[in-house]
Amino acid sequence: MSEAKATRRVTVANHTGLHIRPISLLAKLASQFRARIEVVKDRQRANAKSVLELLSLGGQPGEEFLLEAEGEDAEAAVEALARLFAQGFHEDEAQTAH
Amino acid sequence: MKFADFITPEAIQSDLKADDKEGVIREMVQALVEAGRIRAADYESIVKAILSREELGSTGIGRGVAVPHTKHPSVDRLVGSVAISREGVDFDALDGEKVNLFFLLISPQDRPGDHLRALENIARQLRDETFCRFLKQAKSAEDIRQLLEEADNNQFAS
């Protein structure tokens, strides 16, 4: 039985980029899924459940990434993560302090 | 961005005495004052700003590493330091582990890009487990300086 796969292209929409808070939200959300999820930029790959690996991608505002998931809930996982990217990690609601 | 671009060598500490979050932050900011990178008059305001950032969510990013940070109007470029705690400190890290390796960053108000590039560099280097382990086991500030220099010269993977 082959594992379900899903991919989605996403853009860093919040204007401060992927600093620690957005990445913590991303990793926390990714950890709710069983699928193996990776965030890919060029030849760099990060496990979407690891804050340290995600930080190493250095997501500047406007940059594009590819989400790749593999596992029974792969489609739901990339859908949820893509939505978080599109919502700009809720930063506009929680603006001010850095 | 390299470590040499933002780490203040004179502020590196290999044996923090503090045993809690606020103590670690105070000790590291004090080292930057003593190194002449920030003014003593700004000490309290910087410490308070870093502590309020921690209240929004811990900067303990897992694997025994934390990156306490803030923006502050008193700096005109990114100022950073590194410190090690032998015992490890409870920092409310995301993975619940104690933290023994700290990177403290103070950024100018208008330069989020540099902050991201520093985080990227720290995380990319620490993904190398050998570098991460060596750094945590460093016995002196001089050892830490050498390890950062080797990392800057790509002597660890990636």
mmCIF file of C-alpha atoms in Angstrom:
data_model
loop_
_atom_site.group_PDB
_atom_site.id
_atom_site.type_symbol
_atom_site.label_atom_id
_atom_site.label_comp_id
_atom_site.label_asym_id
_atom_site.label_seq_id
_atom_site.Cartn_x
_atom_site.Cartn_y
_atom_site.Cartn_z
ATOM 1 C CA MET A 1 0.000 0.000 0.000
ATOM 2 C CA SER A 2 1.528 3.275 -1.077
ATOM 3 C CA GLU A 3 1.316 6.323 1.175
ATOM 4 C CA ALA A 4 -0.806 9.292 0.157
ATOM 5 C CA LYS A 5 1.238 12.300 -0.969
ATOM 6 C CA ALA A 6 0.330 15.954 -1.242
ATOM 7 C CA THR A 7 2.197 19.116 -2.158
ATOM 8 C CA ARG A 8 1.340 22.803 -2.018
ATOM 9 C CA ARG A 9 3.220 25.963 -3.013
ATOM 10 C CA VAL A 10 3.147 28.701 -0.364
ATOM 11 C CA THR A 11 4.454 32.253 0.030
ATOM 12 C CA VAL A 12 5.612 33.993 3.192
ATOM 13 C CA ALA A 13 2.792 36.540 3.438
ATOM 14 C CA ASN A 14 3.491 38.238 6.778
ATOM 15 C CA HIS A 15 5.786 41.256 6.518
ATOM 16 C CA THR A 16 8.249 40.193 9.249
ATOM 17 C CA GLY A 17 9.022 36.789 7.708
ATOM 18 C CA LEU A 18 9.478 33.404 9.338
ATOM 19 C CA HIS A 19 10.873 34.362 12.730
ATOM 20 C CA ILE A 20 10.453 32.299 15.890
ATOM 21 C CA ARG A 21 6.766 32.948 16.617
ATOM 22 C CA PRO A 22 5.323 32.085 13.200
ATOM 23 C CA ILE A 23 7.608 29.069 13.013
ATOM 24 C CA SER A 24 6.491 27.859 16.441
ATOM 25 C CA LEU A 25 2.869 28.044 15.233
ATOM 26 C CA LEU A 26 3.795 26.187 12.060
ATOM 27 C CA ALA A 27 5.639 23.393 13.888
ATOM 28 C CA LYS A 28 2.835 23.055 16.423
ATOM 29 C CA LEU A 29 0.223 22.750 13.686
ATOM 30 C CA ALA A 30 2.357 20.300 11.683
ATOM 31 C CA SER A 31 2.787 18.132 14.786
ATOM 32 C CA GLN A 32 -0.973 17.573 14.920
ATOM 33 C CA PHE A 33 -0.751 15.463 11.753
ATOM 34 C CA ARG A 34 0.622 11.958 11.389
ATOM 35 C CA ALA A 35 2.031 12.631 7.923
ATOM 36 C CA ARG A 36 5.708 13.332 7.407
ATOM 37 C CA ILE A 37 5.780 16.959 6.268
ATOM 38 C CA GLU A 38 8.697 18.829 4.773
ATOM 39 C CA VAL A 39 9.140 22.459 3.824
ATOM 40 C CA VAL A 40 11.397 22.854 0.814
ATOM 41 C CA LYS A 41 13.276 25.888 -0.486
ATOM 42 C CA ASP A 42 15.558 25.238 -3.440
ATOM 43 C CA ARG A 43 17.720 22.350 -2.281
ATOM 44 C CA GLN A 44 17.141 22.959 1.441
ATOM 45 C CA ARG A 45 14.643 20.805 3.284
ATOM 46 C CA ALA A 46 13.230 21.117 6.785
ATOM 47 C CA ASN A 47 11.023 18.826 8.826
ATOM 48 C CA ALA A 48 7.892 20.942 9.376
ATOM 49 C CA LYS A 49 7.642 19.627 12.956
ATOM 50 C CA SER A 50 11.108 20.942 13.911
ATOM 51 C CA VAL A 51 11.459 24.609 14.880
ATOM 52 C CA LEU A 52 15.238 24.479 14.506
ATOM 53 C CA GLU A 53 15.095 23.004 10.997
ATOM 54 C CA LEU A 54 12.407 25.476 9.886
ATOM 55 C CA LEU A 55 14.443 28.424 11.188
ATOM 56 C CA SER A 56 17.407 27.278 9.128
ATOM 57 C CA LEU A 57 15.441 28.004 5.921
ATOM 58 C CA GLY A 58 15.447 31.723 6.753
ATOM 59 C CA GLY A 59 12.053 32.677 5.266
ATOM 60 C CA GLN A 60 12.141 36.325 4.242
ATOM 61 C CA PRO A 61 8.827 38.050 3.409
ATOM 62 C CA GLY A 62 7.649 37.154 -0.083
ATOM 63 C CA GLU A 63 9.756 33.998 -0.379
ATOM 64 C CA GLU A 64 8.185 30.841 -1.783
ATOM 65 C CA PHE A 65 8.325 27.346 -0.349
ATOM 66 C CA LEU A 66 7.016 23.961 -1.330
ATOM 67 C CA LEU A 67 5.138 21.901 1.252
ATOM 68 C CA GLU A 68 5.481 18.150 0.782
ATOM 69 C CA ALA A 69 3.559 15.682 2.901
ATOM 70 C CA GLU A 70 3.410 11.919 2.928
ATOM 71 C CA GLY A 71 1.024 9.838 4.986
ATOM 72 C CA GLU A 72 -2.684 9.137 5.383
ATOM 73 C CA ASP A 73 -3.556 12.746 6.346
ATOM 74 C CA ALA A 74 -1.098 14.360 3.896
ATOM 75 C CA GLU A 75 -3.753 16.335 2.027
ATOM 76 C CA ALA A 76 -5.304 17.743 5.202
ATOM 77 C CA ALA A 77 -1.843 18.616 6.504
ATOM 78 C CA VAL A 78 -0.698 20.677 3.512
ATOM 79 C CA GLU A 79 -4.144 22.301 3.384
ATOM 80 C CA ALA A 80 -3.925 23.415 7.031
ATOM 81 C CA LEU A 81 -0.311 24.595 6.759
ATOM 82 C CA ALA A 82 -0.999 26.492 3.518
ATOM 83 C CA ARG A 83 -3.891 28.258 5.239
ATOM 84 C CA LEU A 84 -1.593 29.367 8.082
ATOM 85 C CA PHE A 85 0.871 30.784 5.520
ATOM 86 C CA ALA A 86 -1.967 32.561 3.682
ATOM 87 C CA GLN A 87 -3.246 34.063 6.928
ATOM 88 C CA GLY A 88 0.196 35.537 7.601
ATOM 89 C CA PHE A 89 0.477 33.514 10.841
ATOM 90 C CA HIS A 90 -2.169 35.763 12.455
ATOM 91 C CA GLU A 91 0.490 38.440 12.877
ATOM 92 C CA ASP A 92 -1.727 41.361 11.953
ATOM 93 C CA GLU A 93 -4.013 40.523 14.879
ATOM 94 C CA ALA A 94 -1.091 40.273 17.295
ATOM 95 C CA GLN A 95 1.077 43.095 15.989
ATOM 96 C CA THR A 96 3.265 45.503 18.026
ATOM 97 C CA ALA A 97 5.808 43.825 20.324
ATOM 98 C CA HIS A 98 8.441 41.872 18.441
ATOM 99 C CA MET B 1 25.330 36.201 7.601
ATOM 100 C CA LYS B 2 28.122 34.792 9.765
ATOM 101 C CA PHE B 3 28.530 34.608 13.540
ATOM 102 C CA ALA B 4 31.322 37.172 13.258
ATOM 103 C CA ASP B 5 28.794 39.665 11.864
ATOM 104 C CA PHE B 6 26.742 39.813 15.073
ATOM 105 C CA ILE B 7 28.401 37.960 17.963
ATOM 106 C CA THR B 8 30.417 40.161 20.324
ATOM 107 C CA PRO B 9 33.504 38.041 21.136
ATOM 108 C CA GLU B 10 34.186 39.837 24.445
ATOM 109 C CA ALA B 11 30.667 39.050 25.694
ATOM 110 C CA ILE B 12 30.846 35.260 25.218
ATOM 111 C CA GLN B 13 30.289 33.323 28.455
ATOM 112 C CA SER B 14 31.129 29.654 28.969
ATOM 113 C CA ASP B 15 29.723 29.227 32.462
ATOM 114 C CA LEU B 16 26.572 31.161 33.325
ATOM 115 C CA LYS B 17 25.828 31.355 37.037
ATOM 116 C CA ALA B 18 22.108 32.152 36.710
ATOM 117 C CA ASP B 19 19.629 29.339 37.259
ATOM 118 C CA ASP B 20 16.452 30.927 35.882
ATOM 119 C CA LYS B 21 15.268 32.681 32.728
ATOM 120 C CA GLU B 22 15.466 36.253 34.007
ATOM 121 C CA GLY B 23 18.884 35.609 35.559
ATOM 122 C CA VAL B 24 20.312 34.274 32.282
ATOM 123 C CA ILE B 25 19.024 37.298 30.359
ATOM 124 C CA ARG B 26 20.435 39.714 32.957
ATOM 125 C CA GLU B 27 23.827 37.994 32.948
ATOM 126 C CA MET B 28 24.077 38.033 29.152
ATOM 127 C CA VAL B 29 22.987 41.676 28.772
ATOM 128 C CA GLN B 30 25.435 42.640 31.545
ATOM 129 C CA ALA B 31 28.243 40.963 29.565
ATOM 130 C CA LEU B 32 27.346 43.150 26.565
ATOM 131 C CA VAL B 33 27.522 46.252 28.795
ATOM 132 C CA GLU B 34 30.950 45.178 30.069
ATOM 133 C CA ALA B 35 32.082 44.510 26.501
ATOM 134 C CA GLY B 36 31.133 48.113 25.657
ATOM 135 C CA ARG B 37 28.510 47.102 23.051
ATOM 136 C CA ILE B 38 25.575 48.663 24.896
ATOM 137 C CA ARG B 39 25.392 51.488 27.428
ATOM 138 C CA ALA B 40 24.840 50.735 31.115
ATOM 139 C CA ALA B 41 21.983 53.252 30.996
ATOM 140 C CA ASP B 42 20.117 50.990 28.549
ATOM 141 C CA TYR B 43 20.643 47.782 30.550
ATOM 142 C CA GLU B 44 17.343 47.721 32.425
ATOM 143 C CA SER B 45 15.253 48.743 29.440
ATOM 144 C CA ILE B 46 16.812 46.015 27.238
ATOM 145 C CA VAL B 47 16.343 43.331 29.914
ATOM 146 C CA LYS B 48 12.670 44.326 30.324
ATOM 147 C CA ALA B 49 12.088 44.253 26.558
ATOM 148 C CA ILE B 50 13.611 40.771 26.224
ATOM 149 C CA LEU B 51 11.518 39.508 29.157
ATOM 150 C CA SER B 52 8.302 40.855 27.655
ATOM 151 C CA ARG B 53 9.125 39.165 24.344
ATOM 152 C CA GLU B 54 9.490 35.882 26.265
ATOM 153 C CA GLU B 55 5.986 36.351 27.634
ATOM 154 C CA LEU B 56 4.592 36.138 24.093
ATOM 155 C CA GLY B 57 6.043 32.629 23.813
ATOM 156 C CA SER B 58 9.336 31.082 24.779
ATOM 157 C CA THR B 59 12.321 31.475 22.487
ATOM 158 C CA GLY B 60 13.523 28.051 23.646
ATOM 159 C CA ILE B 61 13.480 26.445 20.184
ATOM 160 C CA GLY B 62 14.313 22.878 21.248
ATOM 161 C CA ARG B 63 17.474 20.739 21.446
ATOM 162 C CA GLY B 64 18.642 22.709 24.485
ATOM 163 C CA VAL B 65 18.861 26.003 22.580
ATOM 164 C CA ALA B 66 17.175 29.374 23.223
ATOM 165 C CA VAL B 67 17.365 32.673 21.350
ATOM 166 C CA PRO B 68 16.109 35.425 23.691
ATOM 167 C CA HIS B 69 15.827 38.654 21.697
ATOM 168 C CA THR B 70 14.262 42.065 21.231
ATOM 169 C CA LYS B 71 14.293 45.159 19.095
ATOM 170 C CA HIS B 72 15.722 48.192 20.855
ATOM 171 C CA PRO B 73 16.192 51.813 19.727
ATOM 172 C CA SER B 74 19.644 52.051 21.367
ATOM 173 C CA VAL B 75 21.385 49.817 18.805
ATOM 174 C CA ASP B 76 22.116 50.756 15.218
ATOM 175 C CA ARG B 77 23.098 47.270 14.108
ATOM 176 C CA LEU B 78 22.434 43.717 15.243
ATOM 177 C CA VAL B 79 24.170 42.968 18.567
ATOM 178 C CA GLY B 80 24.500 39.395 19.795
ATOM 179 C CA SER B 81 26.219 37.156 22.293
ATOM 180 C CA VAL B 82 26.506 33.462 23.149
ATOM 181 C CA ALA B 83 26.483 31.785 26.545
ATOM 182 C CA ILE B 84 26.465 28.305 28.004
ATOM 183 C CA SER B 85 24.908 27.068 31.213
ATOM 184 C CA ARG B 86 26.527 23.909 32.591
ATOM 185 C CA GLU B 87 23.472 22.863 34.577
ATOM 186 C CA GLY B 88 20.857 23.932 32.047
ATOM 187 C CA VAL B 89 18.002 26.313 32.832
ATOM 188 C CA ASP B 90 14.235 25.869 32.665
ATOM 189 C CA PHE B 91 13.300 28.268 29.842
ATOM 190 C CA ASP B 92 9.754 27.004 29.083
ATOM 191 C CA ALA B 93 11.217 25.598 25.858
ATOM 192 C CA LEU B 94 8.859 24.260 23.193
ATOM 193 C CA ASP B 95 10.083 20.705 23.745
ATOM 194 C CA GLY B 96 10.095 21.047 27.556
ATOM 195 C CA GLU B 97 13.849 20.375 27.787
ATOM 196 C CA LYS B 98 16.240 22.469 29.849
ATOM 197 C CA VAL B 99 18.284 24.953 27.855
ATOM 198 C CA ASN B 100 22.064 25.154 28.065
ATOM 199 C CA LEU B 101 22.974 27.081 24.918
ATOM 200 C CA PHE B 102 21.838 30.694 24.522
ATOM 201 C CA PHE B 103 22.095 33.157 21.643
ATOM 202 C CA LEU B 104 20.923 36.635 22.677
ATOM 203 C CA LEU B 105 20.038 39.132 19.928
ATOM 204 C CA ILE B 106 19.266 42.863 20.085
ATOM 205 C CA SER B 107 18.092 44.346 16.771
ATOM 206 C CA PRO B 108 17.604 47.889 15.499
ATOM 207 C CA GLN B 109 13.921 48.868 15.130
ATOM 208 C CA ASP B 110 13.773 48.786 11.359
ATOM 209 C CA ARG B 111 15.801 45.753 10.334
ATOM 210 C CA PRO B 112 13.761 42.521 10.587
ATOM 211 C CA GLY B 113 15.778 41.066 7.680
ATOM 212 C CA ASP B 114 19.013 40.966 9.684
ATOM 213 C CA HIS B 115 17.249 39.320 12.613
ATOM 214 C CA LEU B 116 15.974 36.591 10.260
ATOM 215 C CA ARG B 117 19.399 36.114 8.703
ATOM 216 C CA ALA B 118 20.970 35.718 12.166
ATOM 217 C CA LEU B 119 18.307 33.156 13.167
ATOM 218 C CA GLU B 120 18.866 31.322 9.880
ATOM 219 C CA ASN B 121 22.611 31.176 10.474
ATOM 220 C CA ILE B 122 22.256 29.990 14.081
ATOM 221 C CA ALA B 123 19.728 27.290 13.145
ATOM 222 C CA ARG B 124 21.595 26.144 10.045
ATOM 223 C CA GLN B 125 24.833 25.679 11.993
ATOM 224 C CA LEU B 126 23.094 23.984 14.922
ATOM 225 C CA ARG B 127 21.457 21.437 12.594
ATOM 226 C CA ASP B 128 24.945 19.965 12.511
ATOM 227 C CA GLU B 129 24.885 17.785 15.605
ATOM 228 C CA THR B 130 28.639 17.728 15.987
ATOM 229 C CA PHE B 131 28.832 21.518 16.075
ATOM 230 C CA CYS B 132 25.895 21.708 18.498
ATOM 231 C CA ARG B 133 27.474 19.141 20.856
ATOM 232 C CA PHE B 134 30.940 20.713 20.713
ATOM 233 C CA LEU B 135 29.473 24.128 21.473
ATOM 234 C CA LYS B 136 27.533 22.872 24.501
ATOM 235 C CA GLN B 137 30.656 21.131 25.787
ATOM 236 C CA ALA B 138 33.000 24.082 25.249
ATOM 237 C CA LYS B 139 35.073 24.687 28.375
ATOM 238 C CA SER B 140 36.016 28.317 27.870
ATOM 239 C CA ALA B 141 34.967 31.458 26.037
ATOM 240 C CA GLU B 142 38.034 30.960 23.841
ATOM 241 C CA ASP B 143 36.822 27.471 22.838
ATOM 242 C CA ILE B 144 33.439 28.963 21.889
ATOM 243 C CA ARG B 145 35.109 31.725 19.833
ATOM 244 C CA GLN B 146 37.110 29.095 17.963
ATOM 245 C CA LEU B 147 34.068 26.922 17.258
ATOM 246 C CA LEU B 148 32.115 29.903 15.910
ATOM 247 C CA GLU B 149 35.057 30.821 13.708
ATOM 248 C CA GLU B 150 35.299 27.270 12.372
ATOM 249 C CA ALA B 151 31.563 27.305 11.647
ATOM 250 C CA ASP B 152 31.960 30.646 9.823
ATOM 251 C CA ASN B 153 34.677 29.033 7.706
ATOM 252 C CA ASN B 154 32.327 26.157 6.817
ATOM 253 C CA GLN B 155 34.307 23.588 8.737
ATOM 254 C CA PHE B 156 31.070 21.939 9.848
ATOM 255 C CA ALA B 157 28.576 20.436 7.418
ATOM 256 C CA SER B 158 25.931 22.323 5.361
#
